[in-house]
PDB file of C-alpha atoms in Angstrom:
ATOM      1  CA  MET A   1     -92.507  38.412 -47.007  1.00 42.00           C
ATOM      2  CA  SER A   2     -90.327  36.510 -49.498  1.00 42.00           C
ATOM      3  CA  GLU A   3     -91.023  38.403 -52.437  1.00 42.00           C
ATOM      4  CA  LYS A   4     -90.068  35.309 -54.921  1.00 44.00           C
ATOM      5  CA  ILE A   5     -92.651  33.547 -53.579  1.00 42.00           C
ATOM      6  CA  ILE A   6     -95.470  36.424 -52.865  1.00 54.00           C
ATOM      7  CA  LEU A   7     -94.853  37.851 -56.475  1.00 59.00           C
ATOM      8  CA  LYS A   8     -92.808  35.405 -58.352  1.00 73.00           C
ATOM      9  CA  LEU A   9     -90.153  37.715 -59.709  1.00 84.00           C
ATOM     10  CA  GLN A  10     -87.844  35.451 -61.146  1.00 81.00           C
ATOM     11  CA  LEU A  11     -84.788  37.778 -60.992  1.00 82.00           C
ATOM     12  CA  PRO A  12     -84.360  40.152 -57.273  1.00 86.00           C
ATOM     13  CA  THR A  13     -83.015  43.198 -57.221  1.00 86.00           C
ATOM     14  CA  ASP A  14     -79.387  43.302 -56.058  1.00 87.00           C
ATOM     15  CA  PRO A  15     -78.819  45.155 -52.362  1.00 89.00           C
ATOM     16  CA  LEU A  16     -75.488  46.297 -54.010  1.00 87.00           C
ATOM     17  CA  TRP A  17     -78.495  48.453 -56.072  1.00 85.00           C
ATOM     18  CA  VAL A  18     -78.866  50.581 -53.499  1.00 90.00           C
ATOM     19  CA  LYS A  19     -75.149  51.185 -51.483  1.00 85.00           C
ATOM     20  CA  ASN A  20     -73.982  51.834 -55.084  1.00 81.00           C
ATOM     21  CA  VAL A  21     -76.105  54.276 -57.129  1.00 80.00           C
ATOM     22  CA  VAL A  22     -79.080  55.361 -55.201  1.00 84.00           C
ATOM     23  CA  GLU A  23     -77.598  56.329 -51.985  1.00 85.00           C
ATOM     24  CA  SER A  24     -75.599  59.281 -53.303  1.00 85.00           C
ATOM     25  CA  ASN A  25     -78.703  60.158 -55.407  1.00 89.00           C
ATOM     26  CA  ILE A  26     -81.216  60.507 -53.249  1.00 92.00           C
ATOM     27  CA  GLU A  27     -82.773  64.008 -54.652  1.00 93.00           C
ATOM     28  CA  GLU A  28     -82.826  62.262 -58.290  1.00 91.00           C
ATOM     29  CA  LEU A  29     -84.539  58.719 -56.913  1.00 91.00           C
ATOM     30  CA  LEU A  30     -87.328  61.099 -55.353  1.00 95.00           C
ATOM     31  CA  THR A  31     -88.286  62.323 -58.777  1.00 94.00           C
ATOM     32  CA  ASP A  32     -87.951  60.000 -60.239  1.00 93.00           C
ATOM     33  CA  HIS A  33     -90.093  57.739 -57.318  1.00 95.00           C
ATOM     34  CA  ALA A  34     -92.464  60.935 -57.954  1.00 96.00           C
ATOM     35  CA  PHE A  35     -93.764  60.020 -61.178  1.00 95.00           C
ATOM     36  CA  CYS A  36     -93.981  56.358 -61.248  1.00 95.00           C
ATOM     37  CA  GLU A  37     -96.352  57.023 -58.989  1.00 96.00           C
ATOM     38  CA  GLN A  38     -98.496  59.554 -61.062  1.00 96.00           C
ATOM     39  CA  LYS A  39     -98.181  57.035 -63.659  1.00 95.00           C
ATOM     40  CA  ALA A  40    -100.129  54.507 -61.636  1.00 96.00           C
ATOM     41  CA  ALA A  41    -102.267  56.848 -61.421  1.00 97.00           C
ATOM     42  CA  SER A  42    -102.791  58.130 -64.825  1.00 97.00           C
ATOM     43  CA  ASN A  43    -102.488  54.614 -66.208  1.00 96.00           C
ATOM     44  CA  ALA A  44    -105.410  53.616 -63.476  1.00 98.00           C
ATOM     45  CA  ILE A  45    -107.210  55.871 -65.067  1.00 98.00           C
ATOM     46  CA  THR A  46    -107.115  55.131 -67.802  1.00 97.00           C
ATOM     47  CA  LEU A  47    -108.382  51.027 -67.495  1.00 97.00           C
ATOM     48  CA  ILE A  48    -112.050  53.441 -66.866  1.00 98.00           C
ATOM     49  CA  VAL A  49    -112.189  55.579 -69.311  1.00 98.00           C
ATOM     50  CA  GLN A  50    -111.407  52.399 -71.243  1.00 95.00           C
ATOM     51  CA  ASN A  51    -113.523  50.274 -69.304  1.00 97.00           C
ATOM     52  CA  PRO A  52    -116.653  52.067 -67.756  1.00 97.00           C
ATOM     53  CA  ASN A  53    -119.087  49.821 -68.231  1.00 97.00           C
ATOM     54  CA  LEU A  54    -116.785  47.230 -65.599  1.00 97.00           C
ATOM     55  CA  SER A  55    -117.826  48.833 -63.362  1.00 97.00           C
ATOM     56  CA  ASP A  56    -116.099  46.991 -59.899  1.00 97.00           C
ATOM     57  CA  LEU A  57    -113.318  47.765 -61.945  1.00 98.00           C
ATOM     58  CA  VAL A  58    -114.043  51.757 -62.076  1.00 98.00           C
ATOM     59  CA  GLN A  59    -114.643  51.900 -57.907  1.00 98.00           C
ATOM     60  CA  GLU A  60    -111.363  49.692 -57.403  1.00 98.00           C
ATOM     61  CA  MET A  61    -109.130  52.570 -59.942  1.00 98.00           C
ATOM     62  CA  ALA A  62    -111.135  55.760 -58.156  1.00 98.00           C
ATOM     63  CA  LEU A  63    -109.608  53.806 -55.088  1.00 98.00           C
ATOM     64  CA  LEU A  64    -106.173  53.430 -56.227  1.00 98.00           C
ATOM     65  CA  VAL A  65    -106.399  57.049 -58.452  1.00 98.00           C
ATOM     66  CA  GLN A  66    -106.839  58.834 -54.603  1.00 98.00           C
ATOM     67  CA  GLU A  67    -104.313  56.292 -53.368  1.00 97.00           C
ATOM     68  CA  GLU A  68    -101.160  56.594 -55.637  1.00 97.00           C
ATOM     69  CA  MET A  69    -101.780  60.241 -55.902  1.00 98.00           C
ATOM     70  CA  ASP A  70    -101.654  60.525 -51.976  1.00 98.00           C
ATOM     71  CA  HIS A  71     -98.781  58.662 -52.335  1.00 97.00           C
ATOM     72  CA  PHE A  72     -97.421  61.282 -55.577  1.00 98.00           C
ATOM     73  CA  LYS A  73     -98.040  63.918 -52.248  1.00 98.00           C
ATOM     74  CA  ARG A  74     -96.148  62.700 -50.160  1.00 98.00           C
ATOM     75  CA  VAL A  75     -92.552  62.368 -52.118  1.00 97.00           C
ATOM     76  CA  HIS A  76     -93.494  65.990 -53.334  1.00 98.00           C
ATOM     77  CA  ASP A  77     -93.537  66.580 -49.053  1.00 98.00           C
ATOM     78  CA  ILE A  78     -90.215  64.837 -48.640  1.00 98.00           C
ATOM     79  CA  ILE A  79     -88.644  66.274 -51.661  1.00 97.00           C
ATOM     80  CA  ILE A  80     -89.765  69.185 -50.512  1.00 98.00           C
ATOM     81  CA  ALA A  81     -88.639  68.645 -46.981  1.00 98.00           C
ATOM     82  CA  ARG A  82     -84.887  67.721 -48.054  1.00 97.00           C
ATOM     83  CA  GLY A  83     -84.616  71.396 -49.840  1.00 97.00           C
ATOM     84  CA  PHE A  84     -84.765  69.467 -54.090  1.00 96.00           C
ATOM     85  CA  VAL A  85     -87.586  70.955 -55.974  1.00 96.00           C
ATOM     86  CA  LEU A  86     -88.988  68.094 -58.293  1.00 96.00           C
ATOM     87  CA  GLY A  87     -86.934  67.751 -61.095  1.00 86.00           C
ATOM     88  CA  ARG A  88     -88.455  66.865 -65.040  1.00 88.00           C
ATOM     89  CA  GLU A  89     -90.249  64.127 -65.923  1.00 88.00           C
ATOM     90  CA  ARG A  90     -87.881  60.878 -66.672  1.00 79.00           C
ATOM     91  CA  LYS A  91     -88.699  58.326 -69.096  1.00 81.00           C
ATOM     92  CA  ASP A  92     -89.082  55.176 -67.630  1.00 84.00           C
ATOM     93  CA  ASN A  93     -87.688  52.651 -70.780  1.00 87.00           C
ATOM     94  CA  TYR A  94     -87.581  49.919 -68.288  1.00 88.00           C
ATOM     95  CA  VAL A  95     -91.737  50.403 -68.368  1.00 91.00           C
ATOM     96  CA  ASN A  96     -91.969  50.991 -71.826  1.00 91.00           C
ATOM     97  CA  GLU A  97     -90.203  47.761 -72.476  1.00 90.00           C
ATOM     98  CA  LEU A  98     -93.003  45.291 -70.241  1.00 91.00           C
ATOM     99  CA  ARG A  99     -95.139  47.633 -72.355  1.00 92.00           C
ATOM    100  CA  LYS A 100     -93.843  45.813 -75.717  1.00 92.00           C
ATOM    101  CA  PHE A 101     -95.321  42.753 -74.348  1.00 92.00           C
ATOM    102  CA  ILE A 102     -99.042  43.676 -74.430  1.00 90.00           C
ATOM    103  CA  ILE A 103    -101.488  42.425 -77.282  1.00 85.00           C
ATOM    104  CA  ILE A 104    -102.346  44.501 -79.227  1.00 84.00           C
ATOM    105  CA  GLY A 105    -106.199  43.619 -80.729  1.00 78.00           C
ATOM    106  CA  GLY A 106    -106.614  40.625 -80.193  1.00 79.00           C
ATOM    107  CA  GLY A 107    -110.142  42.066 -79.411  1.00 89.00           C
ATOM    108  CA  ARG A 108    -111.463  44.061 -75.740  1.00 91.00           C
ATOM    109  CA  GLU A 109    -110.410  40.869 -72.937  1.00 93.00           C
ATOM    110  CA  ALA A 110    -107.142  40.000 -74.182  1.00 93.00           C
ATOM    111  CA  GLN A 111    -106.359  43.819 -74.967  1.00 94.00           C
ATOM    112  CA  LEU A 112    -108.187  44.423 -70.734  1.00 96.00           C
ATOM    113  CA  ILE A 113    -106.518  41.489 -69.381  1.00 97.00           C
ATOM    114  CA  ASP A 114    -102.755  42.196 -70.736  1.00 96.00           C
ATOM    115  CA  ARG A 115    -103.322  45.798 -69.606  1.00 96.00           C
ATOM    116  CA  LEU A 116    -103.965  44.892 -65.946  1.00 97.00           C
ATOM    117  CA  LEU A 117    -101.083  42.047 -66.148  1.00 97.00           C
ATOM    118  CA  PHE A 118     -98.968  44.698 -66.991  1.00 96.00           C
ATOM    119  CA  SER A 119     -99.843  47.030 -64.094  1.00 97.00           C
ATOM    120  CA  ALA A 120     -99.535  44.193 -61.988  1.00 96.00           C
ATOM    121  CA  MET A 121     -96.062  43.183 -63.105  1.00 94.00           C
ATOM    122  CA  ILE A 122     -95.071  47.427 -62.248  1.00 94.00           C
ATOM    123  CA  GLU A 123     -96.718  46.963 -58.497  1.00 94.00           C
ATOM    124  CA  ALA A 124     -94.391  44.026 -58.187  1.00 93.00           C
ATOM    125  CA  ARG A 125     -91.177  45.022 -59.301  1.00 91.00           C
ATOM    126  CA  SER A 126     -92.294  47.993 -57.564  1.00 93.00           C
ATOM    127  CA  CYS A 127     -93.271  46.590 -54.549  1.00 93.00           C
ATOM    128  CA  GLU A 128     -89.299  44.378 -54.293  1.00 92.00           C
ATOM    129  CA  ARG A 129     -87.384  47.296 -55.384  1.00 91.00           C
ATOM    130  CA  PHE A 130     -89.519  48.846 -51.484  1.00 94.00           C
ATOM    131  CA  LYS A 131     -88.491  46.500 -50.444  1.00 94.00           C
ATOM    132  CA  VAL A 132     -84.476  46.560 -50.499  1.00 93.00           C
ATOM    133  CA  LEU A 133     -84.687  50.383 -50.430  1.00 94.00           C
ATOM    134  CA  SER A 134     -86.609  49.582 -47.065  1.00 95.00           C
ATOM    135  CA  GLU A 135     -83.818  47.381 -45.890  1.00 95.00           C
ATOM    136  CA  ASN A 136     -80.337  48.709 -47.308  1.00 95.00           C
ATOM    137  CA  ILE A 137     -80.505  52.327 -47.530  1.00 95.00           C
ATOM    138  CA  ASN A 138     -79.185  54.551 -44.912  1.00 94.00           C
ATOM    139  CA  ASP A 139     -82.284  56.675 -43.632  1.00 95.00           C
ATOM    140  CA  ALA A 140     -83.790  55.681 -40.997  1.00 96.00           C
ATOM    141  CA  TYR A 141     -86.913  57.572 -42.910  1.00 96.00           C
ATOM    142  CA  LEU A 142     -87.307  56.524 -46.216  1.00 96.00           C
ATOM    143  CA  SER A 143     -86.783  52.926 -44.585  1.00 96.00           C
ATOM    144  CA  ASP A 144     -89.550  53.052 -43.362  1.00 97.00           C
ATOM    145  CA  PHE A 145     -91.404  55.051 -46.104  1.00 97.00           C
ATOM    146  CA  TYR A 146     -91.058  52.364 -48.776  1.00 96.00           C
ATOM    147  CA  HIS A 147     -91.722  49.272 -45.905  1.00 96.00           C
ATOM    148  CA  GLU A 148     -95.224  51.324 -45.280  1.00 96.00           C
ATOM    149  CA  LEU A 149     -95.572  51.962 -49.047  1.00 95.00           C
ATOM    150  CA  MET A 150     -94.094  48.527 -49.696  1.00 94.00           C
ATOM    151  CA  VAL A 151     -96.512  46.759 -48.474  1.00 92.00           C
ATOM    152  CA  SER A 152     -98.996  49.198 -50.614  1.00 93.00           C
ATOM    153  CA  GLU A 153     -97.430  47.988 -53.716  1.00 91.00           C
ATOM    154  CA  ALA A 154     -98.003  44.668 -53.046  1.00 91.00           C
ATOM    155  CA  THR A 155    -101.856  45.266 -52.031  1.00 93.00           C
ATOM    156  CA  HIS A 156    -102.099  46.981 -55.551  1.00 95.00           C
ATOM    157  CA  TYR A 157    -100.313  43.771 -57.328  1.00 94.00           C
ATOM    158  CA  ALA A 158    -102.644  41.671 -55.547  1.00 94.00           C
ATOM    159  CA  THR A 159    -105.939  44.309 -57.197  1.00 96.00           C
ATOM    160  CA  PHE A 160    -104.931  43.485 -60.962  1.00 97.00           C
ATOM    161  CA  ILE A 161    -104.319  39.778 -60.114  1.00 96.00           C
ATOM    162  CA  ARG A 162    -107.708  39.390 -58.780  1.00 96.00           C
ATOM    163  CA  LEU A 163    -109.439  41.350 -61.429  1.00 97.00           C
ATOM    164  CA  ALA A 164    -107.588  40.317 -64.535  1.00 97.00           C
ATOM    165  CA  LYS A 165    -108.947  36.585 -63.388  1.00 97.00           C
ATOM    166  CA  LYS A 166    -112.040  38.352 -62.491  1.00 97.00           C
ATOM    167  CA  TYR A 167    -113.128  39.778 -65.623  1.00 97.00           C
ATOM    168  CA  ALA A 168    -111.457  36.337 -67.976  1.00 95.00           C
ATOM    169  CA  GLU A 169    -113.611  34.131 -69.447  1.00 94.00           C
ATOM    170  CA  GLU A 170    -111.871  32.765 -72.595  1.00 91.00           C
ATOM    171  CA  ILE A 171    -107.724  33.996 -71.521  1.00 94.00           C
ATOM    172  CA  ASP A 172    -105.627  31.306 -68.880  1.00 96.00           C
ATOM    173  CA  VAL A 173    -104.460  34.415 -66.323  1.00 96.00           C
ATOM    174  CA  ASP A 174    -102.161  32.349 -64.783  1.00 95.00           C
ATOM    175  CA  LYS A 175    -100.974  30.871 -68.017  1.00 96.00           C
ATOM    176  CA  ARG A 176    -100.549  34.685 -69.373  1.00 96.00           C
ATOM    177  CA  TRP A 177     -99.302  35.507 -66.116  1.00 96.00           C
ATOM    178  CA  LYS A 178     -96.380  33.420 -66.152  1.00 95.00           C
ATOM    179  CA  GLU A 179     -94.922  34.614 -69.974  1.00 95.00           C
ATOM    180  CA  PHE A 180     -95.196  38.078 -68.085  1.00 94.00           C
ATOM    181  CA  LEU A 181     -92.708  37.126 -65.707  1.00 93.00           C
ATOM    182  CA  GLU A 182     -90.401  34.888 -67.891  1.00 93.00           C
ATOM    183  CA  TYR A 183     -90.391  37.975 -70.236  1.00 93.00           C
ATOM    184  CA  GLU A 184     -90.520  40.662 -66.953  1.00 92.00           C
ATOM    185  CA  ALA A 185     -86.662  38.704 -66.459  1.00 90.00           C
ATOM    186  CA  GLY A 186     -85.538  39.037 -69.803  1.00 90.00           C
ATOM    187  CA  VAL A 187     -86.641  42.980 -69.580  1.00 88.00           C
ATOM    188  CA  ILE A 188     -85.563  43.391 -65.497  1.00 84.00           C
ATOM    189  CA  GLN A 189     -81.164  42.049 -66.166  1.00 82.00           C
ATOM    190  CA  ASN A 190     -80.164  45.198 -68.433  1.00 78.00           C
ATOM    191  CA  TYR A 191     -81.687  47.342 -64.889  1.00 71.00           C
ATOM    192  CA  GLY A 192     -80.302  48.012 -61.385  1.00 60.00           C
ATOM    193  CA  LYS A 193     -78.001  50.706 -62.510  1.00 64.00           C
ATOM    194  CA  SER A 194     -79.955  53.752 -61.734  1.00 67.00           C
ATOM    195  CA  GLU A 195     -80.963  55.688 -59.104  1.00 59.00           C
ATOM    196  CA  THR A 196     -84.719  54.998 -60.481  1.00 70.00           C
ATOM    197  CA  ILE A 197     -87.579  52.968 -59.236  1.00 71.00           C
ATOM    198  CA  HIS A 198     -86.546  50.572 -62.139  1.00 72.00           C
ATOM    199  CA  GLY A 199     -83.658  52.356 -63.059  1.00 63.00           C
TER     200      GLY A 199
END
């Protein structure tokens, strides 16, 4: 899979991130990853709470919550199996910077579409990072695990884009997604230096 074509991300992750940063602190990566899954579930719950009238969205997000929490448990299982303990939640500066691009105000439709595209963006970058991890990490088990999750994240990304197009009436989703991609390219160039999924 070429994430440049599928995900249209403008700035790929340098594979040296895995060798130079991640492999020296797998425990930190796993703790951060576990909380990324938990936050993804929380985000889906928020979308349900904010849009209870959109039945298709509620159904899709309910399934997503289950899947993300299953991933959380699987990462936690790996943490325990390796003799680690889940650390405290890490601040995700990448996601916080991305959140600044979401339209505040501007009506319910604009807010919903931006929240869905924001979610799609996180899934897209996570998918790309999992691909880089699966191809470069010197750990056969984690390589297989991250390859499996890469496929899952790509599906989540596609779900959020599809829902945005379904519920957009006045908004040009493709145009807004292009703006998100351009903004994300500016954000991500400051990352790739720490042993976190988006770091």
